[in-house]
Amino acid sequence: MLNSKDLTGLRNISSGEIDEILSLASEYKKKLASGNKVFDVLKGKTLVTLFYENSTRTRTSFELAGKYLGAHEVNISASSSSVQKGETLIDTGKTLQALHTDFIAIRHPMAGAPHLLAKTVGVSVINGGDGMNEHPTQALLDMLTLRETFGTLKGLKVAILGDIKHSRVAKSNLFGLSKMGAEVWVYAPRTLIPSGFAKLGAHVASSREEAVRGANGVMGLRIQLERQSGGLFPSLSEYSRFYGVKDEMLPLAADGAIIMHPGPVNRGIELTPSLIDGDNSRIEDQVTSGLCVRMAVLTLLNEYRRAHI
Ligand code: CP
C-alpha cells in the first residue's frame, strides 16, 4: 500500500512503493494484453482530470485508466472552466470535493500546484506534471518499460539527452531511477542543465558519446521552446547537429539498449526518425506502460483511502 493519499512526486516516495506500483502495473499490462478492459476496482468512485496545460498521452491515459477500472470519469480543461472567470485552484479543488470527487489528476504550469491542492482537499491528488518540477507517473512508466525489458532497474545506465533544465520528466526519473539502483546520465547544452542536478545524483556527461556509451536506455527529451525565454541555443537545426542522438551512436550503447522518449517528439531534432521508428524503440510501449502505471496508482491510492479515510 502507498504511504499517502496523494502522489505528488517521486522525491519523497520509497523504493518499496515504486516497486509495488510497477508490479501492479505489470499485472494490469498482462491483463490488458489478453483483451480484458473491465475491472471494478474503482466502481462507484469518481476521477476528475483537471488539466491547465495541453496533453495527449497523460490526460487520455488517466481518463482510460479511470474508465477501465470502473470509475465515473470527468475531464475539465482550464480553457473551458470557471478558471477563465478568475476562480483559484483551491476554490476549484473545494468545488470538486463538494461534488464527491475521489481522485483528481492535475497538470498545472506552476511548480507545487498539486502539493497545494493535496494539502487543501481530502480528495486524492495525482500530479500529471507541474511546471518544471515533477511528472511522477511519466517516470514510473519509463521505469516500467525499462524493468520489463531488462528484468530489473538495479545497475542499469540510463542516458537522458535534451532539455534537462525545463524537464519535469528528467527530475522525476532522476529521483525514481536513483532510488531503484540505476545510474542516470544527462547530456545537453550547458545552458539546458540546471545547476545542482549533479548534486541530486545525476552524472553530467561531457559528450553525447559519453552519455550513450554502455547505456541500457537512451532517452531523448523534447526541446521545450514554450518554456524558454530565448537564447539557450542558436537554432533547432544546430541543436540537432550537435546534441541530438544519431543512428551511428546506437552501437556505443549496451547490447539490447532501448530508445525512449516521453513524447511529444520533435521528429529529427532530439532523435532521428530511424531511431524513433526502429527496432530498439520502445516509445509506443511507453504509452501502454503509462496507462498501466496510472491504473496501478489509482488502485493503490484507493486502497490507501479504504484503510485511512
Ligand atoms: N509525456 C507526456 O506528458 O505527454 P503529454 O504532454 O501528451 O501528456
PDB file of C-alpha atoms and ligand atoms in Angstrom:
ATOM      1  CA  MET A   1       0.000   0.000   0.000  1.00  0.00           C
ATOM      2  CA  LEU A   2       1.199   3.570  -0.621  1.00  0.00           C
ATOM      3  CA  ASN A   3       2.033   5.788   2.368  1.00  0.00           C
ATOM      4  CA  SER A   4      -0.014   8.821   1.340  1.00  0.00           C
ATOM      5  CA  LYS A   5      -3.446   9.689  -0.054  1.00  0.00           C
ATOM      6  CA  ASP A   6      -1.668  11.546  -2.914  1.00  0.00           C
ATOM      7  CA  LEU A   7       1.064  11.007  -5.496  1.00  0.00           C
ATOM      8  CA  THR A   8       2.633  14.434  -5.957  1.00  0.00           C
ATOM      9  CA  GLY A   9       6.188  13.368  -6.834  1.00  0.00           C
ATOM     10  CA  LEU A  10       8.902  10.724  -6.569  1.00  0.00           C
ATOM     11  CA  ARG A  11      11.292  12.777  -4.402  1.00  0.00           C
ATOM     12  CA  ASN A  12       9.668  11.535  -1.193  1.00  0.00           C
ATOM     13  CA  ILE A  13       8.402   8.105  -2.188  1.00  0.00           C
ATOM     14  CA  SER A  14      10.191   4.907  -1.125  1.00  0.00           C
ATOM     15  CA  SER A  15      11.722   2.256  -3.384  1.00  0.00           C
ATOM     16  CA  GLY A  16       9.210  -0.212  -1.899  1.00  0.00           C
ATOM     17  CA  GLU A  17       6.296   1.969  -3.007  1.00  0.00           C
ATOM     18  CA  ILE A  18       7.781   2.299  -6.516  1.00  0.00           C
ATOM     19  CA  ASP A  19       8.240  -1.468  -6.666  1.00  0.00           C
ATOM     20  CA  GLU A  20       4.610  -2.015  -5.634  1.00  0.00           C
ATOM     21  CA  ILE A  21       3.308   0.376  -8.309  1.00  0.00           C
ATOM     22  CA  LEU A  22       5.473  -1.213 -11.032  1.00  0.00           C
ATOM     23  CA  SER A  23       4.495  -4.770 -10.060  1.00  0.00           C
ATOM     24  CA  LEU A  24       0.780  -3.984 -10.138  1.00  0.00           C
ATOM     25  CA  ALA A  25       1.200  -2.060 -13.411  1.00  0.00           C
ATOM     26  CA  SER A  26       2.870  -5.142 -14.939  1.00  0.00           C
ATOM     27  CA  GLU A  27      -0.114  -7.274 -13.890  1.00  0.00           C
ATOM     28  CA  TYR A  28      -2.504  -4.783 -15.491  1.00  0.00           C
ATOM     29  CA  LYS A  29      -0.369  -4.793 -18.660  1.00  0.00           C
ATOM     30  CA  LYS A  30      -0.719  -8.560 -18.995  1.00  0.00           C
ATOM     31  CA  LYS A  31      -4.472  -8.426 -18.384  1.00  0.00           C
ATOM     32  CA  LEU A  32      -4.974  -5.626 -20.929  1.00  0.00           C
ATOM     33  CA  ALA A  33      -2.852  -7.520 -23.485  1.00  0.00           C
ATOM     34  CA  SER A  34      -5.182 -10.503 -23.079  1.00  0.00           C
ATOM     35  CA  GLY A  35      -8.123  -8.277 -24.003  1.00  0.00           C
ATOM     36  CA  ASN A  36      -9.530  -7.611 -20.543  1.00  0.00           C
ATOM     37  CA  LYS A  37     -10.520  -3.955 -20.158  1.00  0.00           C
ATOM     38  CA  VAL A  38     -13.210  -4.307 -17.495  1.00  0.00           C
ATOM     39  CA  PHE A  39     -12.227  -4.102 -13.806  1.00  0.00           C
ATOM     40  CA  ASP A  40     -14.481  -2.955 -10.997  1.00  0.00           C
ATOM     41  CA  VAL A  41     -11.729  -1.788  -8.634  1.00  0.00           C
ATOM     42  CA  LEU A  42     -12.997   1.831  -8.654  1.00  0.00           C
ATOM     43  CA  LYS A  43     -16.706   1.101  -9.093  1.00  0.00           C
ATOM     44  CA  GLY A  44     -18.698   3.990  -7.607  1.00  0.00           C
ATOM     45  CA  LYS A  45     -15.626   6.273  -7.369  1.00  0.00           C
ATOM     46  CA  THR A  46     -15.096   9.496  -9.308  1.00  0.00           C
ATOM     47  CA  LEU A  47     -11.936  10.631 -11.107  1.00  0.00           C
ATOM     48  CA  VAL A  48     -11.589  14.190 -12.413  1.00  0.00           C
ATOM     49  CA  THR A  49      -8.772  15.083 -14.797  1.00  0.00           C
ATOM     50  CA  LEU A  50      -8.013  18.784 -14.254  1.00  0.00           C
ATOM     51  CA  PHE A  51      -5.609  19.975 -16.922  1.00  0.00           C
ATOM     52  CA  TYR A  52      -4.354  23.560 -17.100  1.00  0.00           C
ATOM     53  CA  GLU A  53      -1.908  22.637 -19.910  1.00  0.00           C
ATOM     54  CA  ASN A  54      -2.233  20.663 -23.140  1.00  0.00           C
ATOM     55  CA  SER A  55      -1.755  16.901 -23.072  1.00  0.00           C
ATOM     56  CA  THR A  56      -2.435  13.891 -25.251  1.00  0.00           C
ATOM     57  CA  ARG A  57      -0.814  10.903 -23.506  1.00  0.00           C
ATOM     58  CA  THR A  58      -1.190  11.787 -19.827  1.00  0.00           C
ATOM     59  CA  ARG A  59      -4.772  13.025 -19.882  1.00  0.00           C
ATOM     60  CA  THR A  60      -6.060  10.299 -22.191  1.00  0.00           C
ATOM     61  CA  SER A  61      -4.388   7.529 -20.218  1.00  0.00           C
ATOM     62  CA  PHE A  62      -5.707   8.845 -16.892  1.00  0.00           C
ATOM     63  CA  GLU A  63      -9.189   9.016 -18.420  1.00  0.00           C
ATOM     64  CA  LEU A  64      -8.950   5.474 -19.816  1.00  0.00           C
ATOM     65  CA  ALA A  65      -7.383   4.172 -16.586  1.00  0.00           C
ATOM     66  CA  GLY A  66     -10.379   5.509 -14.666  1.00  0.00           C
ATOM     67  CA  LYS A  67     -12.855   4.057 -17.174  1.00  0.00           C
ATOM     68  CA  TYR A  68     -11.174   0.612 -17.322  1.00  0.00           C
ATOM     69  CA  LEU A  69     -11.208   0.483 -13.502  1.00  0.00           C
ATOM     70  CA  GLY A  70     -14.942   1.256 -13.442  1.00  0.00           C
ATOM     71  CA  ALA A  71     -14.834   4.840 -12.085  1.00  0.00           C
ATOM     72  CA  HIS A  72     -17.033   7.746 -13.140  1.00  0.00           C
ATOM     73  CA  GLU A  73     -14.679   9.957 -15.118  1.00  0.00           C
ATOM     74  CA  VAL A  74     -14.943  13.678 -15.911  1.00  0.00           C
ATOM     75  CA  ASN A  75     -12.464  15.911 -17.700  1.00  0.00           C
ATOM     76  CA  ILE A  76     -12.021  19.632 -17.004  1.00  0.00           C
ATOM     77  CA  SER A  77      -9.864  21.824 -19.238  1.00  0.00           C
ATOM     78  CA  ALA A  78      -8.873  25.176 -17.774  1.00  0.00           C
ATOM     79  CA  SER A  79      -9.824  26.854 -21.062  1.00  0.00           C
ATOM     80  CA  SER A  80     -13.484  25.872 -20.682  1.00  0.00           C
ATOM     81  CA  SER A  81     -13.891  26.112 -16.894  1.00  0.00           C
ATOM     82  CA  SER A  82     -14.514  28.867 -14.338  1.00  0.00           C
ATOM     83  CA  VAL A  83     -10.718  29.286 -14.119  1.00  0.00           C
ATOM     84  CA  GLN A  84     -11.307  31.668 -17.046  1.00  0.00           C
ATOM     85  CA  LYS A  85     -13.501  33.765 -14.701  1.00  0.00           C
ATOM     86  CA  GLY A  86     -10.737  34.014 -12.109  1.00  0.00           C
ATOM     87  CA  GLU A  87     -11.530  31.027  -9.863  1.00  0.00           C
ATOM     88  CA  THR A  88      -8.499  29.966  -7.807  1.00  0.00           C
ATOM     89  CA  LEU A  89      -7.037  26.481  -7.814  1.00  0.00           C
ATOM     90  CA  ILE A  90      -8.066  25.996  -4.178  1.00  0.00           C
ATOM     91  CA  ASP A  91     -11.664  27.057  -4.869  1.00  0.00           C
ATOM     92  CA  THR A  92     -11.760  24.725  -7.886  1.00  0.00           C
ATOM     93  CA  GLY A  93     -10.476  21.891  -5.655  1.00  0.00           C
ATOM     94  CA  LYS A  94     -13.080  22.608  -2.972  1.00  0.00           C
ATOM     95  CA  THR A  95     -15.799  22.674  -5.642  1.00  0.00           C
ATOM     96  CA  LEU A  96     -14.723  19.250  -6.934  1.00  0.00           C
ATOM     97  CA  GLN A  97     -14.595  17.930  -3.361  1.00  0.00           C
ATOM     98  CA  ALA A  98     -18.157  19.161  -2.773  1.00  0.00           C
ATOM     99  CA  LEU A  99     -19.158  17.148  -5.847  1.00  0.00           C
ATOM    100  CA  HIS A 100     -17.899  13.957  -4.131  1.00  0.00           C
ATOM    101  CA  THR A 101     -14.797  13.567  -6.274  1.00  0.00           C
ATOM    102  CA  ASP A 102     -12.398  10.872  -5.003  1.00  0.00           C
ATOM    103  CA  PHE A 103      -9.374  11.455  -7.281  1.00  0.00           C
ATOM    104  CA  ILE A 104      -8.030  14.499  -9.122  1.00  0.00           C
ATOM    105  CA  ALA A 105      -5.291  14.055 -11.726  1.00  0.00           C
ATOM    106  CA  ILE A 106      -3.894  17.549 -12.268  1.00  0.00           C
ATOM    107  CA  ARG A 107      -1.480  19.153 -14.724  1.00  0.00           C
ATOM    108  CA  HIS A 108      -0.530  22.746 -13.938  1.00  0.00           C
ATOM    109  CA  PRO A 109       2.131  25.175 -15.217  1.00  0.00           C
ATOM    110  CA  MET A 110       3.050  26.211 -11.642  1.00  0.00           C
ATOM    111  CA  ALA A 111       5.515  24.001  -9.775  1.00  0.00           C
ATOM    112  CA  GLY A 112       3.926  22.921  -6.490  1.00  0.00           C
ATOM    113  CA  ALA A 113       0.282  23.321  -7.588  1.00  0.00           C
ATOM    114  CA  PRO A 114      -0.585  19.618  -6.948  1.00  0.00           C
ATOM    115  CA  HIS A 115       1.026  19.807  -3.477  1.00  0.00           C
ATOM    116  CA  LEU A 116      -1.050  22.898  -2.629  1.00  0.00           C
ATOM    117  CA  LEU A 117      -4.227  21.173  -3.812  1.00  0.00           C
ATOM    118  CA  ALA A 118      -3.377  17.965  -1.913  1.00  0.00           C
ATOM    119  CA  LYS A 119      -2.951  19.925   1.327  1.00  0.00           C
ATOM    120  CA  THR A 120      -6.252  21.739   0.841  1.00  0.00           C
ATOM    121  CA  VAL A 121      -8.674  18.940  -0.057  1.00  0.00           C
ATOM    122  CA  GLY A 122      -9.329  15.407   1.180  1.00  0.00           C
ATOM    123  CA  VAL A 123      -9.515  14.199  -2.421  1.00  0.00           C
ATOM    124  CA  SER A 124      -6.520  12.099  -3.597  1.00  0.00           C
ATOM    125  CA  VAL A 125      -4.372  14.268  -5.871  1.00  0.00           C
ATOM    126  CA  ILE A 126      -2.112  12.801  -8.581  1.00  0.00           C
ATOM    127  CA  ASN A 127       0.447  15.019 -10.243  1.00  0.00           C
ATOM    128  CA  GLY A 128       0.203  14.832 -14.036  1.00  0.00           C
ATOM    129  CA  GLY A 129       3.063  17.341 -14.419  1.00  0.00           C
ATOM    130  CA  ASP A 130       3.670  20.595 -12.525  1.00  0.00           C
ATOM    131  CA  GLY A 131       5.732  23.260 -14.272  1.00  0.00           C
ATOM    132  CA  MET A 132       9.435  22.360 -14.284  1.00  0.00           C
ATOM    133  CA  ASN A 133       9.083  20.330 -11.079  1.00  0.00           C
ATOM    134  CA  GLU A 134       7.935  16.683 -11.429  1.00  0.00           C
ATOM    135  CA  HIS A 135       5.955  14.301 -13.645  1.00  0.00           C
ATOM    136  CA  PRO A 136       5.893  11.193 -11.423  1.00  0.00           C
ATOM    137  CA  THR A 137       3.658   8.925 -13.484  1.00  0.00           C
ATOM    138  CA  GLN A 138       5.823   9.580 -16.565  1.00  0.00           C
ATOM    139  CA  ALA A 139       8.954   8.444 -14.693  1.00  0.00           C
ATOM    140  CA  LEU A 140       7.070   5.420 -13.346  1.00  0.00           C
ATOM    141  CA  LEU A 141       6.046   4.411 -16.859  1.00  0.00           C
ATOM    142  CA  ASP A 142       9.631   4.880 -18.060  1.00  0.00           C
ATOM    143  CA  MET A 143      10.787   2.650 -15.191  1.00  0.00           C
ATOM    144  CA  LEU A 144       8.134   0.059 -16.054  1.00  0.00           C
ATOM    145  CA  THR A 145       9.308  -0.112 -19.681  1.00  0.00           C
ATOM    146  CA  LEU A 146      12.949  -0.426 -18.575  1.00  0.00           C
ATOM    147  CA  ARG A 147      12.160  -3.024 -15.916  1.00  0.00           C
ATOM    148  CA  GLU A 148      10.104  -5.143 -18.288  1.00  0.00           C
ATOM    149  CA  THR A 149      12.904  -5.029 -20.872  1.00  0.00           C
ATOM    150  CA  PHE A 150      15.822  -5.811 -18.556  1.00  0.00           C
ATOM    151  CA  GLY A 151      14.087  -7.600 -15.649  1.00  0.00           C
ATOM    152  CA  THR A 152      15.483  -5.120 -13.109  1.00  0.00           C
ATOM    153  CA  LEU A 153      16.371  -1.454 -12.730  1.00  0.00           C
ATOM    154  CA  LYS A 154      19.337  -2.115 -10.454  1.00  0.00           C
ATOM    155  CA  GLY A 155      22.653  -1.491 -12.194  1.00  0.00           C
ATOM    156  CA  LEU A 156      21.162  -0.043 -15.396  1.00  0.00           C
ATOM    157  CA  LYS A 157      22.646   3.052 -17.030  1.00  0.00           C
ATOM    158  CA  VAL A 158      20.009   5.429 -18.377  1.00  0.00           C
ATOM    159  CA  ALA A 159      21.154   8.326 -20.575  1.00  0.00           C
ATOM    160  CA  ILE A 160      18.805  11.313 -20.798  1.00  0.00           C
ATOM    161  CA  LEU A 161      19.617  13.808 -23.545  1.00  0.00           C
ATOM    162  CA  GLY A 162      17.744  17.003 -24.283  1.00  0.00           C
ATOM    163  CA  ASP A 163      16.170  19.879 -22.421  1.00  0.00           C
ATOM    164  CA  ILE A 164      17.008  18.808 -18.865  1.00  0.00           C
ATOM    165  CA  LYS A 165      16.555  22.309 -17.438  1.00  0.00           C
ATOM    166  CA  HIS A 166      12.864  22.639 -18.302  1.00  0.00           C
ATOM    167  CA  SER A 167      12.065  18.961 -17.836  1.00  0.00           C
ATOM    168  CA  ARG A 168       9.889  17.604 -15.049  1.00  0.00           C
ATOM    169  CA  VAL A 169      10.390  14.167 -16.667  1.00  0.00           C
ATOM    170  CA  ALA A 170      14.161  14.293 -16.114  1.00  0.00           C
ATOM    171  CA  LYS A 171      13.743  15.274 -12.458  1.00  0.00           C
ATOM    172  CA  SER A 172      11.211  12.543 -11.641  1.00  0.00           C
ATOM    173  CA  ASN A 173      13.326   9.961 -13.488  1.00  0.00           C
ATOM    174  CA  LEU A 174      16.417  11.030 -11.560  1.00  0.00           C
ATOM    175  CA  PHE A 175      14.598  10.623  -8.231  1.00  0.00           C
ATOM    176  CA  GLY A 176      12.929   7.342  -9.175  1.00  0.00           C
ATOM    177  CA  LEU A 177      15.729   5.584 -11.060  1.00  0.00           C
ATOM    178  CA  SER A 178      18.346   6.512  -8.428  1.00  0.00           C
ATOM    179  CA  LYS A 179      16.165   5.038  -5.664  1.00  0.00           C
ATOM    180  CA  MET A 180      15.875   1.824  -7.683  1.00  0.00           C
ATOM    181  CA  GLY A 181      19.648   1.492  -8.114  1.00  0.00           C
ATOM    182  CA  ALA A 182      20.042   2.765 -11.695  1.00  0.00           C
ATOM    183  CA  GLU A 183      22.582   5.384 -12.831  1.00  0.00           C
ATOM    184  CA  VAL A 184      21.226   8.472 -14.569  1.00  0.00           C
ATOM    185  CA  TRP A 185      23.479  10.261 -17.069  1.00  0.00           C
ATOM    186  CA  VAL A 186      22.454  13.561 -18.669  1.00  0.00           C
ATOM    187  CA  TYR A 187      23.772  15.487 -21.657  1.00  0.00           C
ATOM    188  CA  ALA A 188      22.633  18.807 -23.136  1.00  0.00           C
ATOM    189  CA  PRO A 189      23.992  22.260 -23.874  1.00  0.00           C
ATOM    190  CA  ARG A 190      25.275  23.611 -20.531  1.00  0.00           C
ATOM    191  CA  THR A 191      22.509  26.230 -20.652  1.00  0.00           C
ATOM    192  CA  LEU A 192      19.957  23.376 -20.506  1.00  0.00           C
ATOM    193  CA  ILE A 193      21.420  21.559 -17.489  1.00  0.00           C
ATOM    194  CA  PRO A 194      20.285  23.054 -14.179  1.00  0.00           C
ATOM    195  CA  SER A 195      22.997  23.853 -11.675  1.00  0.00           C
ATOM    196  CA  GLY A 196      22.581  21.406  -8.822  1.00  0.00           C
ATOM    197  CA  PHE A 197      21.497  18.470 -10.993  1.00  0.00           C
ATOM    198  CA  ALA A 198      24.759  16.652 -10.246  1.00  0.00           C
ATOM    199  CA  LYS A 199      24.207  17.243  -6.517  1.00  0.00           C
ATOM    200  CA  LEU A 200      20.873  15.411  -6.896  1.00  0.00           C
ATOM    201  CA  GLY A 201      22.829  12.362  -8.103  1.00  0.00           C
ATOM    202  CA  ALA A 202      22.973  12.756 -11.902  1.00  0.00           C
ATOM    203  CA  HIS A 203      26.175  12.105 -13.851  1.00  0.00           C
ATOM    204  CA  VAL A 204      26.694  15.043 -16.218  1.00  0.00           C
ATOM    205  CA  ALA A 205      28.361  13.737 -19.419  1.00  0.00           C
ATOM    206  CA  SER A 206      30.791  15.872 -21.380  1.00  0.00           C
ATOM    207  CA  SER A 207      29.696  14.465 -24.767  1.00  0.00           C
ATOM    208  CA  ARG A 208      26.803  12.615 -26.389  1.00  0.00           C
ATOM    209  CA  GLU A 209      29.086   9.627 -26.808  1.00  0.00           C
ATOM    210  CA  GLU A 210      29.970   9.539 -23.102  1.00  0.00           C
ATOM    211  CA  ALA A 211      26.276   9.632 -22.191  1.00  0.00           C
ATOM    212  CA  VAL A 212      25.283   6.886 -24.641  1.00  0.00           C
ATOM    213  CA  ARG A 213      28.317   4.591 -24.147  1.00  0.00           C
ATOM    214  CA  GLY A 214      27.172   1.452 -22.308  1.00  0.00           C
ATOM    215  CA  ALA A 215      23.673   2.850 -21.710  1.00  0.00           C
ATOM    216  CA  ASN A 216      20.789   0.391 -21.433  1.00  0.00           C
ATOM    217  CA  GLY A 217      18.203   3.112 -22.015  1.00  0.00           C
ATOM    218  CA  VAL A 218      18.730   6.177 -24.228  1.00  0.00           C
ATOM    219  CA  MET A 219      16.007   8.760 -23.654  1.00  0.00           C
ATOM    220  CA  GLY A 220      15.539  11.878 -25.756  1.00  0.00           C
ATOM    221  CA  LEU A 221      13.686  14.808 -24.207  1.00  0.00           C
ATOM    222  CA  ARG A 222      11.690  17.347 -26.149  1.00  0.00           C
ATOM    223  CA  ILE A 223      13.174  20.806 -26.590  1.00  0.00           C
ATOM    224  CA  GLN A 224      10.551  22.881 -24.783  1.00  0.00           C
ATOM    225  CA  LEU A 225      10.523  26.067 -26.800  1.00  0.00           C
ATOM    226  CA  GLU A 226       7.374  27.212 -24.970  1.00  0.00           C
ATOM    227  CA  ARG A 227       9.198  27.294 -21.607  1.00  0.00           C
ATOM    228  CA  GLN A 228      12.340  29.071 -22.811  1.00  0.00           C
ATOM    229  CA  SER A 229      12.730  32.801 -22.577  1.00  0.00           C
ATOM    230  CA  GLY A 230      15.114  32.517 -25.551  1.00  0.00           C
ATOM    231  CA  GLY A 231      18.778  32.297 -26.420  1.00  0.00           C
ATOM    232  CA  LEU A 232      19.640  28.960 -24.757  1.00  0.00           C
ATOM    233  CA  PHE A 233      20.996  27.528 -28.015  1.00  0.00           C
ATOM    234  CA  PRO A 234      21.346  29.018 -31.501  1.00  0.00           C
ATOM    235  CA  SER A 235      18.706  27.091 -33.505  1.00  0.00           C
ATOM    236  CA  LEU A 236      16.874  23.769 -33.636  1.00  0.00           C
ATOM    237  CA  SER A 237      18.973  22.583 -36.582  1.00  0.00           C
ATOM    238  CA  GLU A 238      22.196  23.326 -34.694  1.00  0.00           C
ATOM    239  CA  TYR A 239      20.763  21.663 -31.599  1.00  0.00           C
ATOM    240  CA  SER A 240      20.055  18.552 -33.654  1.00  0.00           C
ATOM    241  CA  ARG A 241      23.526  18.621 -35.232  1.00  0.00           C
ATOM    242  CA  PHE A 242      25.489  18.975 -32.011  1.00  0.00           C
ATOM    243  CA  TYR A 243      23.231  17.472 -29.324  1.00  0.00           C
ATOM    244  CA  GLY A 244      20.697  15.144 -30.995  1.00  0.00           C
ATOM    245  CA  VAL A 245      21.077  11.346 -30.798  1.00  0.00           C
ATOM    246  CA  LYS A 246      22.123   9.917 -34.195  1.00  0.00           C
ATOM    247  CA  ASP A 247      21.863   6.385 -35.602  1.00  0.00           C
ATOM    248  CA  GLU A 248      25.640   5.912 -35.562  1.00  0.00           C
ATOM    249  CA  MET A 249      25.671   6.355 -31.768  1.00  0.00           C
ATOM    250  CA  LEU A 250      23.480   3.318 -31.089  1.00  0.00           C
ATOM    251  CA  PRO A 251      26.377   0.812 -31.373  1.00  0.00           C
ATOM    252  CA  LEU A 252      28.047   2.648 -28.460  1.00  0.00           C
ATOM    253  CA  ALA A 253      25.156   1.697 -26.181  1.00  0.00           C
ATOM    254  CA  ALA A 254      24.868  -1.625 -24.328  1.00  0.00           C
ATOM    255  CA  ASP A 255      23.650  -4.708 -26.195  1.00  0.00           C
ATOM    256  CA  GLY A 256      19.854  -4.600 -26.434  1.00  0.00           C
ATOM    257  CA  ALA A 257      19.697  -0.908 -25.484  1.00  0.00           C
ATOM    258  CA  ILE A 258      16.311   0.718 -25.912  1.00  0.00           C
ATOM    259  CA  ILE A 259      15.381   4.137 -27.312  1.00  0.00           C
ATOM    260  CA  MET A 260      12.845   6.089 -25.284  1.00  0.00           C
ATOM    261  CA  HIS A 261      11.063   9.448 -25.449  1.00  0.00           C
ATOM    262  CA  PRO A 262       8.195  10.714 -23.262  1.00  0.00           C
ATOM    263  CA  GLY A 263       6.579  12.443 -26.238  1.00  0.00           C
ATOM    264  CA  PRO A 264       5.547  14.556 -27.907  1.00  0.00           C
ATOM    265  CA  VAL A 265       8.610  14.129 -30.138  1.00  0.00           C
ATOM    266  CA  ASN A 266      10.156  16.839 -32.306  1.00  0.00           C
ATOM    267  CA  ARG A 267      10.977  14.346 -35.078  1.00  0.00           C
ATOM    268  CA  GLY A 268      14.561  14.625 -36.290  1.00  0.00           C
ATOM    269  CA  ILE A 269      15.589  17.059 -33.537  1.00  0.00           C
ATOM    270  CA  GLU A 270      16.164  15.036 -30.332  1.00  0.00           C
ATOM    271  CA  LEU A 271      16.247  11.637 -32.092  1.00  0.00           C
ATOM    272  CA  THR A 272      16.487  10.662 -35.767  1.00  0.00           C
ATOM    273  CA  PRO A 273      13.256   9.282 -37.325  1.00  0.00           C
ATOM    274  CA  SER A 274      15.006   5.911 -37.842  1.00  0.00           C
ATOM    275  CA  LEU A 275      15.748   5.668 -34.104  1.00  0.00           C
ATOM    276  CA  ILE A 276      12.176   6.719 -33.252  1.00  0.00           C
ATOM    277  CA  ASP A 277      10.688   4.071 -35.574  1.00  0.00           C
ATOM    278  CA  GLY A 278      13.453   1.455 -35.325  1.00  0.00           C
ATOM    279  CA  ASP A 279      13.573  -1.968 -33.689  1.00  0.00           C
ATOM    280  CA  ASN A 280      15.158  -0.622 -30.499  1.00  0.00           C
ATOM    281  CA  SER A 281      12.454   1.988 -29.972  1.00  0.00           C
ATOM    282  CA  ARG A 282      10.079   1.480 -27.027  1.00  0.00           C
ATOM    283  CA  ILE A 283       8.242   4.791 -27.464  1.00  0.00           C
ATOM    284  CA  GLU A 284       4.858   3.170 -28.162  1.00  0.00           C
ATOM    285  CA  ASP A 285       5.362   0.663 -25.351  1.00  0.00           C
ATOM    286  CA  GLN A 286       5.975   3.629 -23.026  1.00  0.00           C
ATOM    287  CA  VAL A 287       2.474   4.872 -23.857  1.00  0.00           C
ATOM    288  CA  THR A 288       0.955   1.488 -22.935  1.00  0.00           C
ATOM    289  CA  SER A 289       3.048   1.445 -19.765  1.00  0.00           C
ATOM    290  CA  GLY A 290       1.575   4.865 -18.937  1.00  0.00           C
ATOM    291  CA  LEU A 291      -1.957   3.513 -18.977  1.00  0.00           C
ATOM    292  CA  CYS A 292      -0.972   0.582 -16.733  1.00  0.00           C
ATOM    293  CA  VAL A 293       1.009   2.727 -14.282  1.00  0.00           C
ATOM    294  CA  ARG A 294      -1.940   5.110 -13.912  1.00  0.00           C
ATOM    295  CA  MET A 295      -4.291   2.170 -13.325  1.00  0.00           C
ATOM    296  CA  ALA A 296      -1.890   0.893 -10.644  1.00  0.00           C
ATOM    297  CA  VAL A 297      -1.555   4.299  -8.951  1.00  0.00           C
ATOM    298  CA  LEU A 298      -5.333   4.782  -8.838  1.00  0.00           C
ATOM    299  CA  THR A 299      -5.801   1.246  -7.452  1.00  0.00           C
ATOM    300  CA  LEU A 300      -3.185   1.689  -4.720  1.00  0.00           C
ATOM    301  CA  LEU A 301      -4.404   5.157  -3.722  1.00  0.00           C
ATOM    302  CA  ASN A 302      -7.907   3.706  -3.475  1.00  0.00           C
ATOM    303  CA  GLU A 303      -6.556   1.023  -1.100  1.00  0.00           C
ATOM    304  CA  TYR A 304      -4.969   3.793   0.989  1.00  0.00           C
ATOM    305  CA  ARG A 305      -8.300   5.640   1.083  1.00  0.00           C
ATOM    306  CA  ARG A 306     -10.175   2.493   2.143  1.00  0.00           C
ATOM    307  CA  ALA A 307      -7.722   1.950   5.004  1.00  0.00           C
ATOM    308  CA  HIS A 308      -7.251   5.545   6.208  1.00  0.00           C
ATOM    309  CA  ILE A 309     -10.057   7.859   5.082  1.00  0.00           C
TER     310      ILE A 309
HETATM  311  N1   CP B   1       4.655  12.656 -21.929  1.00  0.00           N
HETATM  312  C1   CP B   1       3.626  13.491 -21.745  1.00  0.00           C
HETATM  313  O1   CP B   1       3.430  14.027 -20.632  1.00  0.00           O
HETATM  314  O2   CP B   1       2.865  13.693 -22.851  1.00  0.00           O
HETATM  315  P1   CP B   1       1.554  14.617 -22.927  1.00  0.00           P
HETATM  316  O3   CP B   1       2.020  16.042 -22.782  1.00  0.00           O
HETATM  317  O4   CP B   1       0.945  14.324 -24.266  1.00  0.00           O
HETATM  318  O5   CP B   1       0.660  14.238 -21.785  1.00  0.00           O
END
